[in-house]
Amino acid sequence: MRDLNLNTVCEEAACPNIGECWTKKHATVMILGDTCTRACAFCNVKTGMPGRVDPLEPAHTAEAAAKLGLEHIVITSVDRDDLPDGGASQFVKVIEELRRTTPSTTIEILTPDFRGKMRPAIEAIVAARPDVYNHNLETVPRLYPTIRPGARYYASLRLLEEVKRHDPTIFTKSGVMLGLGEERLEVHQVMDDMRCADIDFLTMGQYLRPTPKHAEVKEFVTPQAFNAYGAIARAKGFLQVAASPLTRSSYHAGEDFAQMRAAREAKLGRTRV
C-alpha cells in the first residue's frame, strides 16, 4: 500500500482489528488523502486543509487489489467539503478502474454524507454500480451535536434511501457505535429508521476512545447486550447483522457480503414460491 502511495483506514483510524485483517490480506483503502475537513469527536483521522486529489489514486487502488488478489475491496474516504462534488468523482473513477482491472472483485464503498452536494454525488456513484454502498449513521440523533457536529442524522438516512431509490439492487449498509451514552430504546429507534430506509446490513460495535482529546467512553457494552441487539435487529428484517464489541464497518466485509447476497437470494426464492 505504501509503495503505491495509498492510505488505509486501518492505520489512520487505529482500528483494533488491523492485525487480523492484514494477516488475511484484507484492507480498506482510504482515498482522497489522509486529512479530513471535519473533526468528529470519535474519529482518529487527522483534520485540516487537505491537499490536492491524486489523479493516480484510482489506478494505484486497482493495482493494489490485483497484487493482493482481493475478492472484495472496501473503498472509503475522508470528508472533502472543500471539493465542488465532495469527492464523488474520485469514487466513480476508483470503481471504474477496479471494474476494468479486476472485474471479479466485488466493491464496497463507505462514503461521507456529501453535505450540500448529496443528490448529484449519489446519482454519479450509483451509476458506477458498486456492490455495497455503506454510509454510517455512527450514533443516535440526540448525540449528533457533540459526537458528529458536522453532519445531520436525517440527511444521512436520506442518502441511503436515495441509493435504494436509484438502484434497488445495490446493497446498503450502515453502522453505529455503542458506548457513547445512547439509551437502549434510542438504539431500537435507529434500527427502525434504518429499516424504513430499506437498509440491508447493520453493523454495531463498541466505541473505543482513540486519544484523550476524543469523546470519552460512557459504557463498555457487554457481549450479551450486543447479542441481544443483534437478535432484535434480525427480527426487524435486516438481511445481515454484525454486532459485537470488535465489529467495525469493514471487519469481515467480504464474508458478510457473501452471506448478505445469499440471504437476499433465499428471500427472493421464498417470494417466488
mmCIF file of C-alpha atoms in Angstrom, residues 11-236:
data_model
loop_
_atom_site.group_PDB
_atom_site.id
_atom_site.type_symbol
_atom_site.label_atom_id
_atom_site.label_comp_id
_atom_site.label_asym_id
_atom_site.label_seq_id
_atom_site.Cartn_x
_atom_site.Cartn_y
_atom_site.Cartn_z
ATOM 1 C CA GLU A 11 -3.976 2.661 10.204
ATOM 2 C CA GLU A 12 -5.488 6.148 10.140
ATOM 3 C CA ALA A 13 -8.464 5.247 12.364
ATOM 4 C CA ALA A 14 -6.412 2.984 14.682
ATOM 5 C CA CYS A 15 -8.718 0.006 14.083
ATOM 6 C CA PRO A 16 -8.397 -2.729 16.751
ATOM 7 C CA ASN A 17 -8.703 -5.467 14.099
ATOM 8 C CA ILE A 18 -5.756 -4.335 11.971
ATOM 9 C CA GLY A 19 -3.583 -7.377 12.719
ATOM 10 C CA GLU A 20 -6.239 -9.936 11.841
ATOM 11 C CA CYS A 21 -7.331 -8.194 8.653
ATOM 12 C CA TRP A 22 -3.840 -7.566 7.335
ATOM 13 C CA THR A 23 -2.871 -11.185 8.000
ATOM 14 C CA LYS A 24 -5.768 -12.129 5.699
ATOM 15 C CA LYS A 25 -4.550 -9.550 3.131
ATOM 16 C CA HIS A 26 -7.709 -7.538 3.640
ATOM 17 C CA ALA A 27 -7.563 -3.767 3.963
ATOM 18 C CA THR A 28 -9.836 -0.785 3.483
ATOM 19 C CA VAL A 29 -8.339 1.813 1.146
ATOM 20 C CA MET A 30 -8.944 5.441 2.103
ATOM 21 C CA ILE A 31 -8.997 7.699 -0.944
ATOM 22 C CA LEU A 32 -8.912 11.499 -1.288
ATOM 23 C CA GLY A 33 -5.934 11.884 1.041
ATOM 24 C CA ASP A 34 -5.406 11.444 4.765
ATOM 25 C CA THR A 35 -6.746 14.795 6.023
ATOM 26 C CA CYS A 36 -10.431 15.361 6.793
ATOM 27 C CA THR A 37 -12.244 18.703 6.617
ATOM 28 C CA ARG A 38 -14.312 17.826 9.691
ATOM 29 C CA ALA A 39 -13.459 16.954 13.275
ATOM 30 C CA CYS A 40 -15.873 14.325 14.596
ATOM 31 C CA ALA A 41 -15.425 13.623 18.301
ATOM 32 C CA PHE A 42 -14.914 9.879 17.806
ATOM 33 C CA CYS A 43 -12.557 9.770 14.828
ATOM 34 C CA ASN A 44 -8.770 9.451 14.848
ATOM 35 C CA VAL A 45 -8.221 10.650 11.265
ATOM 36 C CA LYS A 46 -6.352 13.967 11.236
ATOM 37 C CA THR A 47 -8.217 17.149 10.343
ATOM 38 C CA GLY A 48 -7.200 20.284 8.492
ATOM 39 C CA MET A 49 -6.965 21.546 4.925
ATOM 40 C CA PRO A 50 -6.426 18.580 2.589
ATOM 41 C CA GLY A 51 -4.035 18.589 -0.329
ATOM 42 C CA ARG A 52 -4.848 18.081 -3.990
ATOM 43 C CA VAL A 53 -6.591 14.952 -5.189
ATOM 44 C CA ASP A 54 -4.110 12.373 -6.517
ATOM 45 C CA PRO A 55 -5.014 11.603 -10.162
ATOM 46 C CA LEU A 56 -3.120 8.293 -9.949
ATOM 47 C CA GLU A 57 -5.143 7.073 -6.954
ATOM 48 C CA PRO A 58 -7.728 5.079 -8.966
ATOM 49 C CA ALA A 59 -5.046 3.214 -10.930
ATOM 50 C CA HIS A 60 -2.967 2.593 -7.808
ATOM 51 C CA THR A 61 -6.004 1.269 -5.929
ATOM 52 C CA ALA A 62 -6.799 -1.179 -8.718
ATOM 53 C CA GLU A 63 -3.143 -2.235 -8.896
ATOM 54 C CA ALA A 64 -3.126 -2.941 -5.152
ATOM 55 C CA ALA A 65 -6.313 -5.006 -5.425
ATOM 56 C CA ALA A 66 -4.808 -7.035 -8.259
ATOM 57 C CA LYS A 67 -1.482 -7.615 -6.489
ATOM 58 C CA LEU A 68 -3.202 -8.712 -3.276
ATOM 59 C CA GLY A 69 -5.679 -10.884 -5.148
ATOM 60 C CA LEU A 70 -8.618 -9.299 -3.339
ATOM 61 C CA GLU A 71 -12.018 -10.855 -3.872
ATOM 62 C CA HIS A 72 -13.719 -7.975 -2.030
ATOM 63 C CA ILE A 73 -12.394 -4.457 -1.526
ATOM 64 C CA VAL A 74 -13.692 -1.619 0.641
ATOM 65 C CA ILE A 75 -13.128 1.966 -0.512
ATOM 66 C CA THR A 76 -13.692 4.800 1.943
ATOM 67 C CA SER A 77 -12.572 8.419 2.200
ATOM 68 C CA VAL A 78 -12.116 11.417 4.396
ATOM 69 C CA ASP A 79 -14.712 14.193 4.172
ATOM 70 C CA ARG A 80 -13.771 16.638 1.417
ATOM 71 C CA ASP A 81 -16.090 19.596 1.932
ATOM 72 C CA ASP A 82 -13.508 21.670 0.025
ATOM 73 C CA LEU A 83 -14.241 19.927 -3.285
ATOM 74 C CA PRO A 84 -17.140 21.004 -5.540
ATOM 75 C CA ASP A 85 -18.519 17.448 -5.663
ATOM 76 C CA GLY A 86 -17.323 16.353 -2.216
ATOM 77 C CA GLY A 87 -15.022 13.822 -3.877
ATOM 78 C CA ALA A 88 -17.779 11.826 -5.591
ATOM 79 C CA SER A 89 -15.996 11.794 -8.959
ATOM 80 C CA GLN A 90 -12.950 10.133 -7.379
ATOM 81 C CA PHE A 91 -15.148 7.328 -6.015
ATOM 82 C CA VAL A 92 -16.530 6.861 -9.539
ATOM 83 C CA LYS A 93 -13.043 6.721 -11.075
ATOM 84 C CA VAL A 94 -11.862 4.176 -8.497
ATOM 85 C CA ILE A 95 -14.899 1.941 -9.078
ATOM 86 C CA GLU A 96 -14.470 2.125 -12.854
ATOM 87 C CA GLU A 97 -10.746 1.332 -12.657
ATOM 88 C CA LEU A 98 -11.402 -1.635 -10.368
ATOM 89 C CA ARG A 99 -14.062 -2.976 -12.754
ATOM 90 C CA ARG A 100 -11.598 -2.679 -15.642
ATOM 91 C CA THR A 101 -8.569 -4.152 -13.847
ATOM 92 C CA THR A 102 -10.078 -6.760 -11.511
ATOM 93 C CA PRO A 103 -13.620 -7.419 -12.779
ATOM 94 C CA SER A 104 -14.213 -10.329 -10.392
ATOM 95 C CA THR A 105 -13.543 -8.196 -7.297
ATOM 96 C CA THR A 106 -16.718 -7.115 -5.519
ATOM 97 C CA ILE A 107 -16.684 -3.469 -4.473
ATOM 98 C CA GLU A 108 -17.950 -1.935 -1.249
ATOM 99 C CA ILE A 109 -17.797 1.808 -0.709
ATOM 100 C CA LEU A 110 -18.086 3.719 2.562
ATOM 101 C CA THR A 111 -18.755 7.360 1.752
ATOM 102 C CA PRO A 112 -19.168 10.630 3.629
ATOM 103 C CA ASP A 113 -22.517 12.425 3.528
ATOM 104 C CA PHE A 114 -21.591 14.820 0.673
ATOM 105 C CA ARG A 115 -23.152 17.688 2.621
ATOM 106 C CA GLY A 116 -24.839 20.147 0.267
ATOM 107 C CA LYS A 117 -23.897 18.008 -2.753
ATOM 108 C CA MET A 118 -25.709 14.778 -1.963
ATOM 109 C CA ARG A 119 -28.099 14.371 -4.894
ATOM 110 C CA PRO A 120 -25.601 14.722 -7.789
ATOM 111 C CA ALA A 121 -22.998 12.750 -5.819
ATOM 112 C CA ILE A 122 -25.380 9.834 -5.280
ATOM 113 C CA GLU A 123 -26.524 9.843 -8.902
ATOM 114 C CA ALA A 124 -22.923 9.649 -10.150
ATOM 115 C CA ILE A 125 -21.761 6.965 -7.723
ATOM 116 C CA VAL A 126 -24.831 4.759 -8.081
ATOM 117 C CA ALA A 127 -24.414 4.886 -11.871
ATOM 118 C CA ALA A 128 -20.938 3.345 -11.375
ATOM 119 C CA ARG A 129 -22.685 0.426 -9.605
ATOM 120 C CA PRO A 130 -20.736 -0.557 -6.504
ATOM 121 C CA ASP A 131 -21.943 -3.817 -4.990
ATOM 122 C CA VAL A 132 -22.393 -2.353 -1.491
ATOM 123 C CA TYR A 133 -22.996 1.270 -0.519
ATOM 124 C CA ASN A 134 -22.155 1.975 3.128
ATOM 125 C CA HIS A 135 -22.683 5.211 4.998
ATOM 126 C CA ASN A 136 -22.537 5.097 8.780
ATOM 127 C CA LEU A 137 -25.062 6.871 10.998
ATOM 128 C CA GLU A 138 -22.489 6.400 13.802
ATOM 129 C CA THR A 139 -24.764 7.208 16.767
ATOM 130 C CA VAL A 140 -28.289 8.128 17.862
ATOM 131 C CA PRO A 141 -29.688 11.523 16.774
ATOM 132 C CA ARG A 142 -29.605 13.009 20.299
ATOM 133 C CA LEU A 143 -25.809 12.709 20.394
ATOM 134 C CA TYR A 144 -25.109 14.256 16.977
ATOM 135 C CA PRO A 145 -24.401 17.803 18.270
ATOM 136 C CA THR A 146 -21.483 16.542 20.370
ATOM 137 C CA ILE A 147 -20.335 13.389 18.548
ATOM 138 C CA ARG A 148 -20.931 14.232 14.881
ATOM 139 C CA PRO A 149 -21.491 18.002 14.815
ATOM 140 C CA GLY A 150 -20.735 18.477 11.114
ATOM 141 C CA ALA A 151 -23.452 16.061 9.999
ATOM 142 C CA ARG A 152 -27.213 15.647 10.244
ATOM 143 C CA TYR A 153 -28.825 12.335 11.206
ATOM 144 C CA TYR A 154 -31.778 12.528 8.835
ATOM 145 C CA ALA A 155 -29.593 13.694 5.946
ATOM 146 C CA SER A 156 -27.516 10.535 6.367
ATOM 147 C CA LEU A 157 -30.666 8.408 6.393
ATOM 148 C CA ARG A 158 -31.912 10.173 3.272
ATOM 149 C CA LEU A 159 -28.611 9.473 1.499
ATOM 150 C CA LEU A 160 -29.035 5.714 1.944
ATOM 151 C CA GLU A 161 -32.692 5.944 0.979
ATOM 152 C CA GLU A 162 -31.688 7.751 -2.231
ATOM 153 C CA VAL A 163 -29.221 4.997 -3.116
ATOM 154 C CA LYS A 164 -32.017 2.417 -2.924
ATOM 155 C CA ARG A 165 -34.383 4.640 -4.872
ATOM 156 C CA HIS A 166 -31.884 4.973 -7.719
ATOM 157 C CA ASP A 167 -30.863 1.297 -7.775
ATOM 158 C CA PRO A 168 -32.657 -1.236 -5.527
ATOM 159 C CA THR A 169 -30.126 -3.948 -6.460
ATOM 160 C CA ILE A 170 -27.256 -2.209 -4.641
ATOM 161 C CA PHE A 171 -26.898 -3.461 -1.068
ATOM 162 C CA THR A 172 -26.999 -0.663 1.506
ATOM 163 C CA LYS A 173 -25.215 -0.777 4.822
ATOM 164 C CA SER A 174 -24.834 1.408 7.899
ATOM 165 C CA GLY A 175 -23.313 1.187 11.344
ATOM 166 C CA VAL A 176 -23.469 2.627 14.833
ATOM 167 C CA MET A 177 -21.029 2.733 17.722
ATOM 168 C CA LEU A 178 -22.241 1.862 21.201
ATOM 169 C CA GLY A 179 -20.897 3.164 24.489
ATOM 170 C CA LEU A 180 -21.240 6.886 23.769
ATOM 171 C CA GLY A 181 -24.154 7.452 26.134
ATOM 172 C CA GLU A 182 -27.025 6.210 23.988
ATOM 173 C CA GLU A 183 -30.121 4.642 25.564
ATOM 174 C CA ARG A 184 -31.413 1.204 24.594
ATOM 175 C CA LEU A 185 -34.697 2.474 23.153
ATOM 176 C CA GLU A 186 -32.796 5.072 21.122
ATOM 177 C CA VAL A 187 -30.807 2.264 19.503
ATOM 178 C CA HIS A 188 -34.043 0.419 18.719
ATOM 179 C CA GLN A 189 -35.386 3.584 17.062
ATOM 180 C CA VAL A 190 -32.256 3.879 14.909
ATOM 181 C CA MET A 191 -32.860 0.302 13.754
ATOM 182 C CA ASP A 192 -36.441 1.192 12.835
ATOM 183 C CA ASP A 193 -35.281 4.300 10.964
ATOM 184 C CA MET A 194 -32.786 2.204 9.017
ATOM 185 C CA ARG A 195 -35.408 -0.353 8.056
ATOM 186 C CA CYS A 196 -37.735 2.434 6.900
ATOM 187 C CA ALA A 197 -34.869 3.496 4.609
ATOM 188 C CA ASP A 198 -34.608 -0.142 3.407
ATOM 189 C CA ILE A 199 -31.038 -0.583 4.674
ATOM 190 C CA ASP A 200 -29.896 -4.181 4.245
ATOM 191 C CA PHE A 201 -26.947 -4.522 6.623
ATOM 192 C CA LEU A 202 -26.411 -3.167 10.137
ATOM 193 C CA THR A 203 -23.070 -3.169 11.966
ATOM 194 C CA MET A 204 -22.775 -2.402 15.688
ATOM 195 C CA GLY A 205 -19.507 -2.145 17.607
ATOM 196 C CA GLN A 206 -18.038 -0.783 20.823
ATOM 197 C CA TYR A 207 -16.708 2.773 20.691
ATOM 198 C CA LEU A 208 -13.080 2.948 21.801
ATOM 199 C CA ARG A 209 -11.528 6.313 22.595
ATOM 200 C CA PRO A 210 -8.574 6.903 20.219
ATOM 201 C CA THR A 211 -6.895 9.599 22.350
ATOM 202 C CA PRO A 212 -7.714 11.630 25.493
ATOM 203 C CA LYS A 213 -8.896 14.540 23.321
ATOM 204 C CA HIS A 214 -11.691 12.452 21.804
ATOM 205 C CA ALA A 215 -15.149 11.721 23.250
ATOM 206 C CA GLU A 216 -14.962 9.596 26.366
ATOM 207 C CA VAL A 217 -16.378 6.098 26.618
ATOM 208 C CA LYS A 218 -19.572 6.253 28.671
ATOM 209 C CA GLU A 219 -20.101 2.490 28.818
ATOM 210 C CA PHE A 220 -18.437 -0.758 27.805
ATOM 211 C CA VAL A 221 -21.354 -2.708 26.387
ATOM 212 C CA THR A 222 -21.301 -6.410 27.269
ATOM 213 C CA PRO A 223 -21.138 -9.138 24.607
ATOM 214 C CA GLN A 224 -24.515 -10.343 25.894
ATOM 215 C CA ALA A 225 -26.032 -6.914 25.218
ATOM 216 C CA PHE A 226 -24.562 -6.925 21.706
ATOM 217 C CA ASN A 227 -26.106 -10.350 21.124
ATOM 218 C CA ALA A 228 -29.468 -9.031 22.280
ATOM 219 C CA TYR A 229 -29.232 -6.021 19.959
ATOM 220 C CA GLY A 230 -28.281 -8.349 17.109
ATOM 221 C CA ALA A 231 -31.301 -10.575 17.721
ATOM 222 C CA ILE A 232 -33.629 -7.561 17.743
ATOM 223 C CA ALA A 233 -32.102 -6.251 14.505
ATOM 224 C CA ARG A 234 -32.561 -9.593 12.759
ATOM 225 C CA ALA A 235 -36.180 -9.711 13.895
ATOM 226 C CA LYS A 236 -36.692 -6.280 12.321
#
